[in-house]
Short mmCIF file of C-alpha atoms and ligand atoms in Angstrom, two decimals:
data_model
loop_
_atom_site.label_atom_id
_atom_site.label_comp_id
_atom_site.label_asym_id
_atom_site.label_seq_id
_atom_site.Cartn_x
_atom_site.Cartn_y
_atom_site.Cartn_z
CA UNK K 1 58.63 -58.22 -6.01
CA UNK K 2 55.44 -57.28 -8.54
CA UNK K 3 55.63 -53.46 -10.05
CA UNK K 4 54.31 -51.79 -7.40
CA UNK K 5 51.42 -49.86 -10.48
CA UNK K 6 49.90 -53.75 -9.51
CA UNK K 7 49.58 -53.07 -5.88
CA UNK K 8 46.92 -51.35 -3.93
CA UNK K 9 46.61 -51.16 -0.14
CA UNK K 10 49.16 -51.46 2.63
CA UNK K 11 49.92 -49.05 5.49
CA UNK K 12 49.94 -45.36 4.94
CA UNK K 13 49.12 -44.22 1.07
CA UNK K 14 51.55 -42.52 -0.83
CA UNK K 15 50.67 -39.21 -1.54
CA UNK K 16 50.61 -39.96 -5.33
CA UNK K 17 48.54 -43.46 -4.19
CA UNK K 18 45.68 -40.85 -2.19
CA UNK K 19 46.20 -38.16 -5.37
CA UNK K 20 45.02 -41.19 -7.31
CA UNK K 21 42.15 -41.97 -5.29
CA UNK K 22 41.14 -38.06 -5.35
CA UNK K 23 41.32 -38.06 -9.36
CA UNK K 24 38.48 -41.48 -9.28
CA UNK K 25 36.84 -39.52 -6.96
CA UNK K 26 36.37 -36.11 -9.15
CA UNK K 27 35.93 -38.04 -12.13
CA UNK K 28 32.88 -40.23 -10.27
CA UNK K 29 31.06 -37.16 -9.55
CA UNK K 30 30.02 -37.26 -12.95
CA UNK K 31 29.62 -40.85 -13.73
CA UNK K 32 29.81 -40.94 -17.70
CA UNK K 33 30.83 -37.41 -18.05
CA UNK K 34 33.33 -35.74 -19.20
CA UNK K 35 35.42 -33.57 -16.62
CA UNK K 36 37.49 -31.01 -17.93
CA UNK K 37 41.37 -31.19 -16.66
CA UNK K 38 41.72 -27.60 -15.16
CA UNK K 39 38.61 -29.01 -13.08
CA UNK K 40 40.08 -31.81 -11.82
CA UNK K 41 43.38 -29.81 -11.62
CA UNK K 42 41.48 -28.06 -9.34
CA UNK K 43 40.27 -30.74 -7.66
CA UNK K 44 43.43 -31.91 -6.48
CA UNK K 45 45.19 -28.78 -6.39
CA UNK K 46 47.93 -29.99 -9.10
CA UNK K 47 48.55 -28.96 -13.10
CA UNK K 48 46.79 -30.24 -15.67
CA UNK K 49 49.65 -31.88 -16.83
CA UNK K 50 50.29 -34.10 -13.36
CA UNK K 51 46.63 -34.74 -13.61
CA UNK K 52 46.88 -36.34 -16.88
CA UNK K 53 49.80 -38.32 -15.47
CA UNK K 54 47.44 -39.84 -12.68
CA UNK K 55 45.28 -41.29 -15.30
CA UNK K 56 47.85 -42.25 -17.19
CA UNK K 57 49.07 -44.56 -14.15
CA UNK K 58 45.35 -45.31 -13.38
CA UNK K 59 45.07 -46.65 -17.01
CA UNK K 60 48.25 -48.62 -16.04
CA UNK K 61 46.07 -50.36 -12.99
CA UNK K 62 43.38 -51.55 -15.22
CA UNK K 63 40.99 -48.63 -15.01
CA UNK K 64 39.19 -47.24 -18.58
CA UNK K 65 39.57 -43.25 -18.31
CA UNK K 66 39.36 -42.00 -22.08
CA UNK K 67 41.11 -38.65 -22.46
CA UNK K 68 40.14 -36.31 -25.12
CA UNK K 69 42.00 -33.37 -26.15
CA UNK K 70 38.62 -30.73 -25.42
CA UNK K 71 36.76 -32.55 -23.56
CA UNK K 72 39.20 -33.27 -20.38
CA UNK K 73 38.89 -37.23 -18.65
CA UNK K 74 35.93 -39.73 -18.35
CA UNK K 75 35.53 -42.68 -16.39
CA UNK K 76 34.34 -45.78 -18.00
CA UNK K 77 33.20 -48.09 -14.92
CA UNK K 78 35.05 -50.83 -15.49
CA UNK K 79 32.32 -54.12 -15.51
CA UNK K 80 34.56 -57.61 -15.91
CA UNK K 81 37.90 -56.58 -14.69
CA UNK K 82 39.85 -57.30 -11.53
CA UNK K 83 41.35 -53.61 -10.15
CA UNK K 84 43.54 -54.33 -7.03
CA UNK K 85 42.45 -50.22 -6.18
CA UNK K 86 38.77 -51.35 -6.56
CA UNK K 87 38.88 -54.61 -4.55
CA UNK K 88 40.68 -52.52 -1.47
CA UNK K 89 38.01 -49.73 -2.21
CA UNK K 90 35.86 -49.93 1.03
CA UNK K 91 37.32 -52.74 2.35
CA UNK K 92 37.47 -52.58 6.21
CA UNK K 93 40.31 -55.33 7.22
CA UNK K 94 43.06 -55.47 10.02
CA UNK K 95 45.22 -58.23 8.48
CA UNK K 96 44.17 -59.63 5.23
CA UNK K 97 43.84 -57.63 1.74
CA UNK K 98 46.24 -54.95 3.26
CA UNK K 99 48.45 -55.69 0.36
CA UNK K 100 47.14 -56.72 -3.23
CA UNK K 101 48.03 -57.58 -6.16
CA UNK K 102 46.36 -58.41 -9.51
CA UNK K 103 48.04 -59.82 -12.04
CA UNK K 104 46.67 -61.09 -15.45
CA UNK K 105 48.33 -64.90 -16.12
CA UNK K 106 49.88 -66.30 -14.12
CA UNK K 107 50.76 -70.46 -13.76
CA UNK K 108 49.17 -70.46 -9.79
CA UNK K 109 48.48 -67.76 -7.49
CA UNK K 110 49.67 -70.09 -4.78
CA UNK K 111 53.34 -69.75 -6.40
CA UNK K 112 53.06 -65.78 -6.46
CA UNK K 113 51.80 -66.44 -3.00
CA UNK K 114 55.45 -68.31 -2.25
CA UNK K 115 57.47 -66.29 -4.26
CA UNK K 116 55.98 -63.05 -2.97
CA UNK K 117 56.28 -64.55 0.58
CA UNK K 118 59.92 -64.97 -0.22
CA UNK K 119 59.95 -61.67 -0.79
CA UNK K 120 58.65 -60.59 2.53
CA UNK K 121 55.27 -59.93 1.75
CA UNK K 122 53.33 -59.16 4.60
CA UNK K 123 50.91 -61.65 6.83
CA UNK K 124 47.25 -61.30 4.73
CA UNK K 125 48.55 -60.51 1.37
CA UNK K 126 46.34 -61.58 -1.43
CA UNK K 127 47.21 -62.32 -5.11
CA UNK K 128 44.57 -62.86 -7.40
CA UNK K 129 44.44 -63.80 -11.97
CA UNK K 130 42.67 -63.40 -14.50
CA UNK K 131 43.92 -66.75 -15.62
CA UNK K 132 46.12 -69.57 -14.32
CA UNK K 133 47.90 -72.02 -16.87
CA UNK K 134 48.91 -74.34 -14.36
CA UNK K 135 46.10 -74.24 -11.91
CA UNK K 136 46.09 -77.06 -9.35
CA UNK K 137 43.88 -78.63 -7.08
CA UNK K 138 44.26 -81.07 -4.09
CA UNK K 139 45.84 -84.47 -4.39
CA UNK K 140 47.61 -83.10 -7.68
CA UNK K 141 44.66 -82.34 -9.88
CA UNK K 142 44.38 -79.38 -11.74
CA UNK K 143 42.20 -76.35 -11.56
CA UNK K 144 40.73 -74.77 -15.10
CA UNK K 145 38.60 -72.00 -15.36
CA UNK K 146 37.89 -69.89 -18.39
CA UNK K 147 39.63 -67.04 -18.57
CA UNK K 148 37.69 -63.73 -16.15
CA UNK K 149 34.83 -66.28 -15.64
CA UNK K 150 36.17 -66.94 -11.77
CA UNK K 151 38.20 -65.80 -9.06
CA UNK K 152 41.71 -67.59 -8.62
CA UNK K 153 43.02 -66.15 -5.59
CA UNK K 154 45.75 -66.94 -2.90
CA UNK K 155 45.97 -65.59 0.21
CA UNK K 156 49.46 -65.34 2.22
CA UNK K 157 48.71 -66.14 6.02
CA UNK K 158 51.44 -66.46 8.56
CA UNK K 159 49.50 -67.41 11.68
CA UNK K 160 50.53 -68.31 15.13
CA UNK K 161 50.07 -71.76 15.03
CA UNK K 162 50.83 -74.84 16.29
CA UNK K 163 51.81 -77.87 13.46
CA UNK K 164 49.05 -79.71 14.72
CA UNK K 165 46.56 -77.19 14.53
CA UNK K 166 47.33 -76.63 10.87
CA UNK K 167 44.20 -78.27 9.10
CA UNK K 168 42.53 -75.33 11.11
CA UNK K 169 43.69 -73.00 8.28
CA UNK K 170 41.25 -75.23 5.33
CA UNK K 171 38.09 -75.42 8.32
CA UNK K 172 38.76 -72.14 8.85
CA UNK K 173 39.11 -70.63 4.97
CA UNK K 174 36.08 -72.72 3.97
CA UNK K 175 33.82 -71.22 6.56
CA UNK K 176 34.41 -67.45 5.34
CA UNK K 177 34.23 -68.52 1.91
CA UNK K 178 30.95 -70.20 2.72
CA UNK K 179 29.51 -67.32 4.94
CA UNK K 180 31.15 -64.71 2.39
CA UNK K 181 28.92 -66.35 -0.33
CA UNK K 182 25.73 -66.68 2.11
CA UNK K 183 25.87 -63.45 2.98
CA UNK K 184 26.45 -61.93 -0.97
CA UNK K 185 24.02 -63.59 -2.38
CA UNK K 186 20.32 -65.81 -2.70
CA UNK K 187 22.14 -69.05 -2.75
CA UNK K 188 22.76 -71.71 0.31
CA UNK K 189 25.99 -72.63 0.25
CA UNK K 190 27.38 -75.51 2.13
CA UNK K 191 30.96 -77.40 3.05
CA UNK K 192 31.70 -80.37 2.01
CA UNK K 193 34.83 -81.41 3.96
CA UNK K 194 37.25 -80.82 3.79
CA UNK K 195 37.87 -77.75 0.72
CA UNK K 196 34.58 -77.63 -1.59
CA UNK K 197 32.13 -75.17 -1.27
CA UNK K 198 29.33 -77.00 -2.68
CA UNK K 199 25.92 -75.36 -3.88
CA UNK K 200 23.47 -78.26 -3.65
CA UNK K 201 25.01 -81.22 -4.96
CA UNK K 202 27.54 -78.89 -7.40
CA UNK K 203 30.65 -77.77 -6.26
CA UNK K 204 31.22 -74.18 -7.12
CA UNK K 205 34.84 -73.49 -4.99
CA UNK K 206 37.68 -75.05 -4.23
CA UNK K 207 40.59 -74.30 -1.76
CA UNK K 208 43.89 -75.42 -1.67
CA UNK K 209 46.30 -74.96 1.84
CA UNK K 210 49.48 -75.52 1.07
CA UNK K 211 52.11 -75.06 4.26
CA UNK K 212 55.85 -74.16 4.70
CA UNK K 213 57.66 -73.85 7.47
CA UNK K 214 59.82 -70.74 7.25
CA UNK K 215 62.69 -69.18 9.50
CA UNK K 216 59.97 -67.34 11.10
CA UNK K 217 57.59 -69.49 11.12
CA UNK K 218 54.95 -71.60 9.46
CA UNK K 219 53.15 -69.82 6.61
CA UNK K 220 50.20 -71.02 4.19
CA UNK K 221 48.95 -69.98 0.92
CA UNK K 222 45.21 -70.30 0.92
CA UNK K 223 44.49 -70.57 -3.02
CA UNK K 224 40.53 -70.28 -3.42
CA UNK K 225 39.07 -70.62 -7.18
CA UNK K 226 35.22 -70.07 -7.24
CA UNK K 227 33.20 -70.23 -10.59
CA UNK K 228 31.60 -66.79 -10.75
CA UNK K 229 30.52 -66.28 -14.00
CA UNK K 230 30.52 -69.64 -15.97
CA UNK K 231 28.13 -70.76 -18.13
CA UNK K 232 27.13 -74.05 -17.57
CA UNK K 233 28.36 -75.07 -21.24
CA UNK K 234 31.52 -73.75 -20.74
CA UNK K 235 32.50 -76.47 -18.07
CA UNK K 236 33.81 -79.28 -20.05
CA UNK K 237 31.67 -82.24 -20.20
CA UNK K 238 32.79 -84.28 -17.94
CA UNK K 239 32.31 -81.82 -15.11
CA UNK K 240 29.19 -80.15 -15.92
CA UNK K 241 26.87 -82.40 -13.67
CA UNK K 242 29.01 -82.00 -11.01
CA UNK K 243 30.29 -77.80 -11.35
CA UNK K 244 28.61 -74.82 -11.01
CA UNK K 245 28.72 -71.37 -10.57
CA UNK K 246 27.66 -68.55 -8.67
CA UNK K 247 25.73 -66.81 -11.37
CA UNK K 248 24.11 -69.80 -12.50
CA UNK K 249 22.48 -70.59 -9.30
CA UNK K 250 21.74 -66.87 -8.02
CA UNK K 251 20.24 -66.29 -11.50
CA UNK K 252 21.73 -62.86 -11.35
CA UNK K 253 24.98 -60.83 -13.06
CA UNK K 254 27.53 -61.42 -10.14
CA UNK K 255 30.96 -58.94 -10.43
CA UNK K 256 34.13 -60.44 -8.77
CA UNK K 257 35.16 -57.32 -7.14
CA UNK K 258 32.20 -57.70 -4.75
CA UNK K 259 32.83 -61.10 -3.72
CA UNK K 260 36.72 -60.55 -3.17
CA UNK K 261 35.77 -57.89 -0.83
CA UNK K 262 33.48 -60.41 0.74
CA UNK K 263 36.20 -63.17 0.80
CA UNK K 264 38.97 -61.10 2.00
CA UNK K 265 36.74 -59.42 5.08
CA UNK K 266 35.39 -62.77 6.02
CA UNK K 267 39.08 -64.40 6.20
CA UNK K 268 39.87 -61.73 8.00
CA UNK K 269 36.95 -61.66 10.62
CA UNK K 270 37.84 -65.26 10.75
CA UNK K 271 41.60 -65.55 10.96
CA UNK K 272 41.05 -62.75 13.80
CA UNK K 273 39.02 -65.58 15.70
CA UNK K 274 41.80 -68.33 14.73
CA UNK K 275 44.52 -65.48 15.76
CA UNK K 276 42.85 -65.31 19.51
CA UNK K 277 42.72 -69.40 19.31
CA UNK K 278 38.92 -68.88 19.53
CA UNK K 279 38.85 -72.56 17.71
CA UNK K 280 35.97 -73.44 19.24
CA UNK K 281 33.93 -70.94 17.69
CA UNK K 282 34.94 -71.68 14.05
CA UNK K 283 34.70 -75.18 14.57
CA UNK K 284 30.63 -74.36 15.66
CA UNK K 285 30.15 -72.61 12.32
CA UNK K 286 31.89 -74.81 10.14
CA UNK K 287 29.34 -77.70 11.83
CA UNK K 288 26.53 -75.34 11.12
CA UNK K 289 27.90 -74.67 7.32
CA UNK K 290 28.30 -78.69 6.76
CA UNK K 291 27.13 -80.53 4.30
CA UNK K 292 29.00 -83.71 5.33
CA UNK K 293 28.33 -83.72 8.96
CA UNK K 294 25.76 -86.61 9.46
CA UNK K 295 26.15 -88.03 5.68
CA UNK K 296 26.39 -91.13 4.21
CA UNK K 297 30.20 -91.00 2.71
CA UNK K 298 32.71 -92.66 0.45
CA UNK K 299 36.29 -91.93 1.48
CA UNK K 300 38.74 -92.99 -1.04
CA UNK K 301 42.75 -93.64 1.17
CA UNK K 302 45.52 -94.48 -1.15
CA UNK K 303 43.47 -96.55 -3.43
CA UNK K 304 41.26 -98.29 -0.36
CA UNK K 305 37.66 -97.59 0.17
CA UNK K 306 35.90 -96.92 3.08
CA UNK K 307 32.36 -96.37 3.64
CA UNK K 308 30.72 -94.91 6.82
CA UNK K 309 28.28 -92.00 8.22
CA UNK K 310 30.41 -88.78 9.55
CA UNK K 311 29.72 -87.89 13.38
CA UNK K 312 32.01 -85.00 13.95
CA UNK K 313 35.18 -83.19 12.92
CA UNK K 314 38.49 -83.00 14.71
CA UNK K 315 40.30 -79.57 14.16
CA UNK K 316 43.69 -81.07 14.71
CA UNK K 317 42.82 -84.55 13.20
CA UNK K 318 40.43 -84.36 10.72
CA UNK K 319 36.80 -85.99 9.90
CA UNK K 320 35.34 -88.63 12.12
CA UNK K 321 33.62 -91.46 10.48
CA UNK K 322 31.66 -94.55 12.17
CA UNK K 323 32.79 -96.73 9.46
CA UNK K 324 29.83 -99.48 8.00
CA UNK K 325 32.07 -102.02 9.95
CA UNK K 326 31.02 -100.79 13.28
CA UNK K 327 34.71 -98.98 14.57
CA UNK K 328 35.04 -95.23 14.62
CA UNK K 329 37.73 -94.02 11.99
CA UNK K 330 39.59 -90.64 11.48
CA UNK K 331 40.67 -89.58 8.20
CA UNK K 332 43.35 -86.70 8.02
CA UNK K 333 42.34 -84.41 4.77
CA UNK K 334 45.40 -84.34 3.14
CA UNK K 335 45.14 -88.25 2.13
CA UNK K 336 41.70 -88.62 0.97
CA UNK K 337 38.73 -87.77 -1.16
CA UNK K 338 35.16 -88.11 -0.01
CA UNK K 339 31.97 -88.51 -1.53
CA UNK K 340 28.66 -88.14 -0.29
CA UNK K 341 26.41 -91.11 -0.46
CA UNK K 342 22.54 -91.01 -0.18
CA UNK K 343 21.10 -92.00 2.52
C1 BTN Q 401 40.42 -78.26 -5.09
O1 BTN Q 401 39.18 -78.24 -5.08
O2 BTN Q 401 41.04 -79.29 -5.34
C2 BTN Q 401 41.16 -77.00 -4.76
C3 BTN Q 401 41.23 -76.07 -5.94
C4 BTN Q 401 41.97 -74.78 -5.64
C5 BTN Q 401 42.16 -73.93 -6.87
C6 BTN Q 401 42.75 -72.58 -6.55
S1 BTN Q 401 42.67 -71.46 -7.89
C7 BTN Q 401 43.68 -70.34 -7.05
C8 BTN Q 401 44.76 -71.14 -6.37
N1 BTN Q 401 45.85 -71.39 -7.28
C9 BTN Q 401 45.98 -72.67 -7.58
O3 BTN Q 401 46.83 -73.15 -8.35
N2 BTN Q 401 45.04 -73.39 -6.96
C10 BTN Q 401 44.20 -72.56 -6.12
#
């Protein structure tokens, strides 16, 4: 298992975990103040000395809290920097984010995801980096981002599911992630089946399901990396016409915390839905968040191309095609890669 200083959330607080949360809380009143420590001793009702103790941990989680001999504690509000404490701060989930962890490198959330599930991590567990060195993407490619520039998350689900119902768990993860992003910020994004969250004709996210089937069940790591902050020159070349990110197209500073929060509640408004098999009602919204329903496309099967306009999608079977050909194809999403053609 992680240190548990990397952890936030999950059932009932310590009473150090809530003594914590009562020291960000004093020091907050006075947002770039100083507050002296027999007045946050107070505060809590503890000695100065146990006080300086709780920052010390804080400082352990990530947070900036200066301490100065005279002066007592400040809070520096921390601007680029994933806090597992500040991503569960006013989040308002049954299932997923009630654990968290943050970690700085790692090679893939997804295998924290596995090894923490291992572990017996509980159902709606999310891991996020700073960086991956070993990123990867569907069909074996790999996933780069620059370093605190995006969020590389994976998210530990252990639904009640049927095998064949298991593509459910992308349709369903792309449609928060979609309406997560919609409702955060002046931008219009859209799926494009069956992982990319596409912003016009740039991708901006990508999600990864990958399955196991345990003793007690199947369980999936949903691994989500979304270009936040990057600069369009920091894409390498050969991707810049085709990336993006969500600064760059909202024109506006965008923090990560904010958007995990609005990941992690939409998954779990949405895995609530897939929980009560309300299918039908995901399946609506991911038609209504398509950018591929209706297109022109290019799907690309083991080396074969096919080329078709896309009438529908099949929760347990995948996207429907009317191939150019005149016969009415399915293609499962694990084997193939679309493209959008105009027209
Ligand atoms: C794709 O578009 O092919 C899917 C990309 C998924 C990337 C994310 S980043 C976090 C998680 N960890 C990984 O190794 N991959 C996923």
């Amino acid at each position: 298992m992680i240190k548990a200083d990397r952890l936030a959330g999950g059932g009932a607080a310590s009473s150090e975990d809530a003594a914590k949360d009562a020291l960000l809380t004093a020091l907050r009143e006075n947002p770039s103040e100083w507050t002296s420590l027999e007045r946050a001793a107070r505060r809590l009702g503890a000695t100065p000395a146990a006080v300086r103790a709780l920052a010390a941990g804080l400082r352990d989680e990530g947070y900036q809290i200066e301490d100065d001999h005279e002066k007592g504690l400040r809070l520096v509000v921390p601007r680029n920097r994933l806090i597992a404490r500040e991503i569960r701060r006013h989040l308002n989930t049954r299932v997923v984010g009630r654990r968290i962890i943050v970690l700085d490198s790692v090679a893939s959330t997804n295998d924290v995801a596995w090894r923490e599930t291992a572990a017996g991590a509980p159902d709606g567990t999310a891991v996020f980096a700073e960086e991956q060195t070993a990123g990867r993407g569907r069909m074996g490619r790999t996933w780069v981002a620059p370093r605190g520039s995006a969020l590389l998350m994976s998210v530990i689900l252990r639904p009640d599911l049927d095998a064949q119902h298991g593509s459910l768990i992308t349709v369903m993860s792309a449609v928060a992630v979609a309406q997560a992003l919609l409702d955060a910020l002046p931008i219009q994004p859209r799926i494009r089946w069956p992982n990319d969250i596409m912003i016009g004709e740039r991708k901006t996210a990508g999600i990864l399901v990958e399955s196991r089937n345990l003793p007690a069940g199947s369980a999936y790591a949903v691994g989500i990396g979304l270009n936040v902050s990057t600069a369009p020159d920091d894409f390498p070349p050969d991707l810049r016409p085709i990336a993006t990110s969500l600064a760059a197209e909202a024109g506006v500073s965008v923090e990560r915390t904010v958007i995990a929060q609005a990941i992690l509640q939409e998954l779990d408004r949405w895995y609530r839905d897939l929980n009560f098999g309300d299918y039908a009602r995901i399946a609506q919204r991911w038609r209504e968040l398509s950018s591929t329903l209706g297109n022109r496309v290019l799907l690309i099967e083991n080396g074969e191309e096919w080329q078709g306009r896309v009438l529908d999608i099949s929760l347990e079977e995948g996207l429907i095609v009317r191939l150019d050909e005149g016969l009415t194809r399915i293609f499962h999403p694990s084997t193939v890669t679309l493209r959008h053609l105009p027209g």
